[in-house]
PDB file of C-alpha atoms in Angstrom:
ATOM      1  CA  UNK A  23       0.030  -0.005   0.024  1.00  0.00           C
ATOM      2  CA  UNK A  24       2.786   2.447   0.856  1.00  0.00           C
ATOM      3  CA  UNK A  25       4.492   1.704  -2.357  1.00  0.00           C
ATOM      4  CA  UNK A  26       1.347   2.672  -4.252  1.00  0.00           C
ATOM      5  CA  UNK A  27       1.268   5.995  -2.438  1.00  0.00           C
ATOM      6  CA  UNK A  28       4.940   6.610  -3.213  1.00  0.00           C
ATOM      7  CA  UNK A  29       4.100   6.373  -6.968  1.00  0.00           C
ATOM      8  CA  UNK A  30       2.044   9.530  -6.728  1.00  0.00           C
ATOM      9  CA  UNK A  31       4.888  11.959  -7.490  1.00  0.00           C
ATOM     10  CA  UNK A  32       4.902  15.128  -9.668  1.00  0.00           C
ATOM     11  CA  UNK A  33       7.238  13.547 -12.134  1.00  0.00           C
ATOM     12  CA  UNK A  34       4.882  10.673 -12.833  1.00  0.00           C
ATOM     13  CA  UNK A  35       2.018  13.179 -13.620  1.00  0.00           C
ATOM     14  CA  UNK A  36       3.870  15.770 -15.529  1.00  0.00           C
ATOM     15  CA  UNK A  37       3.756  15.995 -19.312  1.00  0.00           C
ATOM     16  CA  UNK A  38       6.163  18.363 -21.198  1.00  0.00           C
ATOM     17  CA  UNK A  39       5.387  19.907 -24.579  1.00  0.00           C
ATOM     18  CA  UNK A  40       7.701  22.118 -26.744  1.00  0.00           C
ATOM     19  CA  UNK A  41       7.303  25.790 -26.272  1.00  0.00           C
ATOM     20  CA  UNK A  42       4.443  27.307 -28.285  1.00  0.00           C
ATOM     21  CA  UNK A  43       5.013  30.490 -30.251  1.00  0.00           C
ATOM     22  CA  UNK A  44       2.527  33.204 -29.599  1.00  0.00           C
ATOM     23  CA  UNK A  45       1.998  34.566 -33.051  1.00  0.00           C
ATOM     24  CA  UNK A  46      -1.599  35.703 -32.571  1.00  0.00           C
ATOM     25  CA  UNK A  47      -3.175  38.272 -30.273  1.00  0.00           C
ATOM     26  CA  UNK A  48      -4.977  35.443 -28.536  1.00  0.00           C
ATOM     27  CA  UNK A  49      -3.561  31.923 -28.377  1.00  0.00           C
ATOM     28  CA  UNK A  50      -5.861  29.167 -27.046  1.00  0.00           C
ATOM     29  CA  UNK A  51      -4.251  25.844 -25.812  1.00  0.00           C
ATOM     30  CA  UNK A  52      -6.649  23.090 -25.162  1.00  0.00           C
ATOM     31  CA  UNK A  53      -5.568  20.205 -22.904  1.00  0.00           C
ATOM     32  CA  UNK A  54      -7.643  16.917 -22.797  1.00  0.00           C
ATOM     33  CA  UNK A  55      -6.685  14.274 -20.237  1.00  0.00           C
ATOM     34  CA  UNK A  56      -8.026  10.893 -21.037  1.00  0.00           C
ATOM     35  CA  UNK A  57      -7.565   7.671 -18.752  1.00  0.00           C
ATOM     36  CA  UNK A  58      -5.755   4.662 -20.049  1.00  0.00           C
ATOM     37  CA  UNK A  59      -7.800   1.551 -20.888  1.00  0.00           C
ATOM     38  CA  UNK A  60      -8.439  -1.167 -18.280  1.00  0.00           C
ATOM     39  CA  UNK A  61      -7.691   0.909 -15.158  1.00  0.00           C
ATOM     40  CA  UNK A  62      -9.209  -0.564 -11.918  1.00  0.00           C
ATOM     41  CA  UNK A  63     -10.785   2.674 -10.733  1.00  0.00           C
ATOM     42  CA  UNK A  64     -13.509   4.923 -12.292  1.00  0.00           C
ATOM     43  CA  UNK A  65     -11.444   7.598 -13.965  1.00  0.00           C
ATOM     44  CA  UNK A  66     -12.956  10.923 -14.979  1.00  0.00           C
ATOM     45  CA  UNK A  67     -11.807  12.590 -18.179  1.00  0.00           C
ATOM     46  CA  UNK A  68     -10.597  16.255 -17.758  1.00  0.00           C
ATOM     47  CA  UNK A  69     -10.472  19.112 -20.108  1.00  0.00           C
ATOM     48  CA  UNK A  70      -8.735  22.425 -19.661  1.00  0.00           C
ATOM     49  CA  UNK A  71      -8.326  25.521 -21.805  1.00  0.00           C
ATOM     50  CA  UNK A  72      -5.455  27.988 -21.527  1.00  0.00           C
ATOM     51  CA  UNK A  73      -5.901  31.454 -23.023  1.00  0.00           C
ATOM     52  CA  UNK A  74      -2.804  33.547 -23.503  1.00  0.00           C
ATOM     53  CA  UNK A  75      -2.674  37.025 -25.002  1.00  0.00           C
ATOM     54  CA  UNK A  76       0.439  38.207 -26.526  1.00  0.00           C
ATOM     55  CA  UNK A  77       2.204  41.315 -25.209  1.00  0.00           C
ATOM     56  CA  UNK A  78       4.801  43.573 -26.729  1.00  0.00           C
ATOM     57  CA  UNK A  79       5.830  43.682 -30.364  1.00  0.00           C
ATOM     58  CA  UNK A  80       4.600  46.038 -33.096  1.00  0.00           C
ATOM     59  CA  UNK A  81       1.260  44.960 -34.642  1.00  0.00           C
ATOM     60  CA  UNK A  82      -0.492  46.226 -37.885  1.00  0.00           C
ATOM     61  CA  UNK A  83      -4.265  45.786 -38.344  1.00  0.00           C
ATOM     62  CA  UNK A  84      -6.677  46.900 -40.919  1.00  0.00           C
ATOM     63  CA  UNK A  85     -10.347  47.926 -40.566  1.00  0.00           C
ATOM     64  CA  UNK A  86     -13.169  49.246 -42.659  1.00  0.00           C
ATOM     65  CA  UNK A  87     -16.480  50.943 -41.866  1.00  0.00           C
ATOM     66  CA  UNK A  88     -18.385  54.238 -41.542  1.00  0.00           C
ATOM     67  CA  UNK A  89     -16.741  57.664 -41.471  1.00  0.00           C
ATOM     68  CA  UNK A  90     -17.865  61.196 -40.741  1.00  0.00           C
ATOM     69  CA  UNK A  91     -15.977  64.250 -41.863  1.00  0.00           C
ATOM     70  CA  UNK A  92     -16.550  67.838 -40.702  1.00  0.00           C
ATOM     71  CA  UNK A  93     -14.772  71.097 -40.378  1.00  0.00           C
ATOM     72  CA  UNK A  94     -14.837  74.887 -40.840  1.00  0.00           C
ATOM     73  CA  UNK A  95     -16.849  76.533 -43.571  1.00  0.00           C
ATOM     74  CA  UNK A  96     -13.862  76.339 -45.980  1.00  0.00           C
ATOM     75  CA  UNK A  97     -13.731  72.524 -45.488  1.00  0.00           C
ATOM     76  CA  UNK A  98     -17.337  72.168 -46.604  1.00  0.00           C
ATOM     77  CA  UNK A  99     -18.571  72.428 -50.218  1.00  0.00           C
ATOM     78  CA  UNK A 100     -20.238  75.814 -50.952  1.00  0.00           C
ATOM     79  CA  UNK A 101     -22.665  76.961 -53.654  1.00  0.00           C
ATOM     80  CA  UNK A 102     -23.043  80.558 -55.058  1.00  0.00           C
ATOM     81  CA  UNK A 103     -25.432  82.562 -57.092  1.00  0.00           C
ATOM     82  CA  UNK A 104     -25.635  85.962 -58.919  1.00  0.00           C
ATOM     83  CA  UNK A 105     -28.137  88.372 -57.519  1.00  0.00           C
ATOM     84  CA  UNK A 106     -29.510  91.349 -59.425  1.00  0.00           C
ATOM     85  CA  UNK A 107     -28.676  94.849 -58.068  1.00  0.00           C
ATOM     86  CA  UNK A 108     -30.767  97.893 -58.694  1.00  0.00           C
ATOM     87  CA  UNK A 109     -30.214  99.405 -62.079  1.00  0.00           C
ATOM     88  CA  UNK A 110     -30.453  96.078 -64.102  1.00  0.00           C
ATOM     89  CA  UNK A 111     -26.791  96.426 -65.233  1.00  0.00           C
ATOM     90  CA  UNK A 112     -24.826  94.755 -62.361  1.00  0.00           C
ATOM     91  CA  UNK A 113     -24.796  91.512 -60.367  1.00  0.00           C
ATOM     92  CA  UNK A 114     -23.548  90.684 -56.902  1.00  0.00           C
ATOM     93  CA  UNK A 115     -21.886  87.301 -56.023  1.00  0.00           C
ATOM     94  CA  UNK A 116     -23.869  85.798 -53.166  1.00  0.00           C
ATOM     95  CA  UNK A 117     -23.031  82.599 -51.169  1.00  0.00           C
ATOM     96  CA  UNK A 118     -25.955  80.219 -50.604  1.00  0.00           C
ATOM     97  CA  UNK A 119     -26.563  78.925 -47.090  1.00  0.00           C
ATOM     98  CA  UNK A 120     -25.042  75.560 -46.520  1.00  0.00           C
ATOM     99  CA  UNK A 121     -27.162  73.198 -44.524  1.00  0.00           C
ATOM    100  CA  UNK A 122     -24.507  70.465 -44.343  1.00  0.00           C
ATOM    101  CA  UNK A 123     -22.281  70.232 -41.314  1.00  0.00           C
ATOM    102  CA  UNK A 124     -21.188  66.641 -41.543  1.00  0.00           C
ATOM    103  CA  UNK A 125     -20.364  64.382 -44.584  1.00  0.00           C
ATOM    104  CA  UNK A 126     -20.892  60.599 -44.145  1.00  0.00           C
ATOM    105  CA  UNK A 127     -18.755  58.190 -46.048  1.00  0.00           C
ATOM    106  CA  UNK A 128     -17.066  54.762 -46.086  1.00  0.00           C
ATOM    107  CA  UNK A 129     -13.420  53.940 -45.930  1.00  0.00           C
ATOM    108  CA  UNK A 130     -10.604  51.957 -44.425  1.00  0.00           C
ATOM    109  CA  UNK A 131      -7.831  52.480 -41.869  1.00  0.00           C
ATOM    110  CA  UNK A 132      -4.467  50.971 -41.006  1.00  0.00           C
ATOM    111  CA  UNK A 133      -3.741  50.658 -37.220  1.00  0.00           C
ATOM    112  CA  UNK A 134      -0.148  50.584 -35.866  1.00  0.00           C
ATOM    113  CA  UNK A 135       0.427  49.817 -32.201  1.00  0.00           C
ATOM    114  CA  UNK A 136       2.479  47.852 -29.632  1.00  0.00           C
ATOM    115  CA  UNK A 137       0.387  45.042 -28.090  1.00  0.00           C
ATOM    116  CA  UNK A 138      -0.473  45.571 -24.439  1.00  0.00           C
ATOM    117  CA  UNK A 139      -2.186  42.174 -23.880  1.00  0.00           C
ATOM    118  CA  UNK A 140      -5.600  43.563 -22.998  1.00  0.00           C
ATOM    119  CA  UNK A 141      -9.024  43.945 -24.734  1.00  0.00           C
ATOM    120  CA  UNK A 142      -8.576  47.753 -24.928  1.00  0.00           C
ATOM    121  CA  UNK A 143      -5.740  48.845 -27.275  1.00  0.00           C
ATOM    122  CA  UNK A 144      -4.803  52.400 -28.286  1.00  0.00           C
ATOM    123  CA  UNK A 145      -3.122  52.848 -31.652  1.00  0.00           C
ATOM    124  CA  UNK A 146      -2.071  55.296 -34.337  1.00  0.00           C
ATOM    125  CA  UNK A 147      -4.076  55.163 -37.620  1.00  0.00           C
ATOM    126  CA  UNK A 148      -4.066  56.462 -41.043  1.00  0.00           C
ATOM    127  CA  UNK A 149      -6.240  55.671 -44.128  1.00  0.00           C
ATOM    128  CA  UNK A 150      -8.738  56.871 -46.728  1.00  0.00           C
ATOM    129  CA  UNK A 151     -12.499  57.403 -47.069  1.00  0.00           C
ATOM    130  CA  UNK A 152     -14.836  58.649 -49.685  1.00  0.00           C
ATOM    131  CA  UNK A 153     -18.316  60.101 -49.893  1.00  0.00           C
ATOM    132  CA  UNK A 154     -18.210  60.506 -53.772  1.00  0.00           C
ATOM    133  CA  UNK A 155     -16.185  58.494 -56.251  1.00  0.00           C
ATOM    134  CA  UNK A 156     -14.170  61.630 -57.283  1.00  0.00           C
ATOM    135  CA  UNK A 157     -13.479  62.864 -53.796  1.00  0.00           C
ATOM    136  CA  UNK A 158     -11.086  60.950 -51.499  1.00  0.00           C
ATOM    137  CA  UNK A 159     -10.270  62.077 -47.960  1.00  0.00           C
ATOM    138  CA  UNK A 160      -6.960  61.140 -46.296  1.00  0.00           C
ATOM    139  CA  UNK A 161      -6.942  60.534 -42.500  1.00  0.00           C
ATOM    140  CA  UNK A 162      -4.318  60.584 -39.790  1.00  0.00           C
ATOM    141  CA  UNK A 163      -5.252  60.153 -36.094  1.00  0.00           C
ATOM    142  CA  UNK A 164      -5.637  57.708 -33.258  1.00  0.00           C
ATOM    143  CA  UNK A 165      -7.821  54.718 -32.528  1.00  0.00           C
ATOM    144  CA  UNK A 166      -9.275  52.850 -29.651  1.00  0.00           C
ATOM    145  CA  UNK A 167      -9.475  49.151 -30.348  1.00  0.00           C
ATOM    146  CA  UNK A 168     -11.983  47.017 -28.362  1.00  0.00           C
ATOM    147  CA  UNK A 169     -11.836  43.139 -28.465  1.00  0.00           C
ATOM    148  CA  UNK A 170      -9.338  40.434 -29.297  1.00  0.00           C
ATOM    149  CA  UNK A 171     -10.443  38.269 -32.141  1.00  0.00           C
ATOM    150  CA  UNK A 172     -13.287  40.352 -33.746  1.00  0.00           C
ATOM    151  CA  UNK A 173     -12.678  44.053 -32.962  1.00  0.00           C
ATOM    152  CA  UNK A 174     -14.778  47.118 -32.908  1.00  0.00           C
ATOM    153  CA  UNK A 175     -12.634  50.289 -33.462  1.00  0.00           C
ATOM    154  CA  UNK A 176     -13.342  54.044 -32.738  1.00  0.00           C
ATOM    155  CA  UNK A 177     -11.058  56.439 -34.411  1.00  0.00           C
ATOM    156  CA  UNK A 178     -10.647  60.180 -34.869  1.00  0.00           C
ATOM    157  CA  UNK A 179      -8.227  62.847 -36.033  1.00  0.00           C
ATOM    158  CA  UNK A 180      -7.232  65.070 -38.920  1.00  0.00           C
ATOM    159  CA  UNK A 181      -8.545  64.781 -42.464  1.00  0.00           C
ATOM    160  CA  UNK A 182      -7.302  66.143 -45.699  1.00  0.00           C
ATOM    161  CA  UNK A 183      -9.902  66.530 -48.427  1.00  0.00           C
ATOM    162  CA  UNK A 184     -11.225  68.552 -51.401  1.00  0.00           C
ATOM    163  CA  UNK A 185     -13.782  71.273 -51.051  1.00  0.00           C
ATOM    164  CA  UNK A 186     -15.791  72.924 -53.807  1.00  0.00           C
ATOM    165  CA  UNK A 187     -15.307  76.731 -53.307  1.00  0.00           C
ATOM    166  CA  UNK A 188     -15.633  79.885 -55.355  1.00  0.00           C
ATOM    167  CA  UNK A 189     -12.937  80.271 -58.045  1.00  0.00           C
ATOM    168  CA  UNK A 190      -9.946  82.527 -57.401  1.00  0.00           C
ATOM    169  CA  UNK A 191     -11.128  85.256 -59.854  1.00  0.00           C
ATOM    170  CA  UNK A 192     -14.261  85.827 -57.868  1.00  0.00           C
ATOM    171  CA  UNK A 193     -15.204  86.473 -54.242  1.00  0.00           C
ATOM    172  CA  UNK A 194     -18.352  86.803 -52.234  1.00  0.00           C
ATOM    173  CA  UNK A 195     -19.878  90.218 -52.370  1.00  0.00           C
ATOM    174  CA  UNK A 196     -18.142  91.082 -55.654  1.00  0.00           C
ATOM    175  CA  UNK A 197     -20.168  93.190 -58.023  1.00  0.00           C
ATOM    176  CA  UNK A 198     -19.768  92.565 -61.771  1.00  0.00           C
ATOM    177  CA  UNK A 199     -21.469  93.803 -64.917  1.00  0.00           C
ATOM    178  CA  UNK A 200     -24.156  91.680 -66.322  1.00  0.00           C
ATOM    179  CA  UNK A 201     -22.700  91.956 -69.881  1.00  0.00           C
ATOM    180  CA  UNK A 202     -19.601  89.945 -68.880  1.00  0.00           C
ATOM    181  CA  UNK A 203     -20.963  87.655 -66.299  1.00  0.00           C
ATOM    182  CA  UNK A 204     -20.941  83.899 -66.785  1.00  0.00           C
ATOM    183  CA  UNK A 205     -24.228  81.921 -66.398  1.00  0.00           C
ATOM    184  CA  UNK A 206     -23.137  80.486 -63.044  1.00  0.00           C
ATOM    185  CA  UNK A 207     -20.521  81.521 -60.481  1.00  0.00           C
ATOM    186  CA  UNK A 208     -17.400  79.567 -61.267  1.00  0.00           C
ATOM    187  CA  UNK A 209     -16.123  77.070 -58.557  1.00  0.00           C
ATOM    188  CA  UNK A 210     -13.044  74.857 -58.163  1.00  0.00           C
ATOM    189  CA  UNK A 211     -11.761  72.117 -55.881  1.00  0.00           C
ATOM    190  CA  UNK A 212      -9.324  73.159 -53.128  1.00  0.00           C
ATOM    191  CA  UNK A 213      -7.477  71.023 -50.541  1.00  0.00           C
ATOM    192  CA  UNK A 214      -8.592  71.774 -47.049  1.00  0.00           C
ATOM    193  CA  UNK A 215      -7.896  70.327 -43.536  1.00  0.00           C
ATOM    194  CA  UNK A 216     -10.789  69.133 -41.354  1.00  0.00           C
ATOM    195  CA  UNK A 217     -11.660  66.399 -38.863  1.00  0.00           C
ATOM    196  CA  UNK A 218     -13.001  62.909 -38.951  1.00  0.00           C
ATOM    197  CA  UNK A 219     -14.294  60.235 -36.771  1.00  0.00           C
ATOM    198  CA  UNK A 220     -14.996  56.632 -37.663  1.00  0.00           C
ATOM    199  CA  UNK A 221     -16.660  53.387 -36.478  1.00  0.00           C
ATOM    200  CA  UNK A 222     -14.905  50.455 -38.197  1.00  0.00           C
ATOM    201  CA  UNK A 223     -14.617  46.689 -37.757  1.00  0.00           C
ATOM    202  CA  UNK A 224     -11.543  44.402 -37.865  1.00  0.00           C
ATOM    203  CA  UNK A 225     -12.653  40.797 -38.576  1.00  0.00           C
ATOM    204  CA  UNK A 226      -9.276  39.068 -39.498  1.00  0.00           C
ATOM    205  CA  UNK A 227      -7.130  40.002 -36.471  1.00  0.00           C
ATOM    206  CA  UNK A 228      -4.376  37.438 -35.730  1.00  0.00           C
TER     207      UNK A 228
END
């Protein structure tokens, strides 16, 4: 009987496996303990799961989703019109009221960060979005990544985009003669700085 008890040592019940490389943000190791055949007692199978999150190291992820861009008046597209002045010989350039304060769009971001091993990860980000096929916005800012395998990401920062504004040869309030006036007030696209926020999703994180 004493010899049987002496057999219960740590070395007899320890199993060694080679070190496992943690290449993913979350590594799951499953351990199943099954009894041998024809044992005299009533063994109970056991199953364990070890979840290990990787820390340190630079990581790059990508996400896509919904964007919103906004900014000062010069960041937003503007429209203009000619308005008749008394005398029927001159026109004045008038800016129409812009009712848009936010432009929605879709886009994608690249996130660069150092793993901290938690479900809440800050990162730098940059990317692009569009609200029209001929207008692309470029973004640079920060992100807050939530989750491990499937991630929801909130981002915000600076955006560089094109705004449709009055052409250089005209200005709001300018008075011109009807005889030389174009049919519509000329406009052009200009590069302007604004702001963005986004709600994106990262499905293929590893």
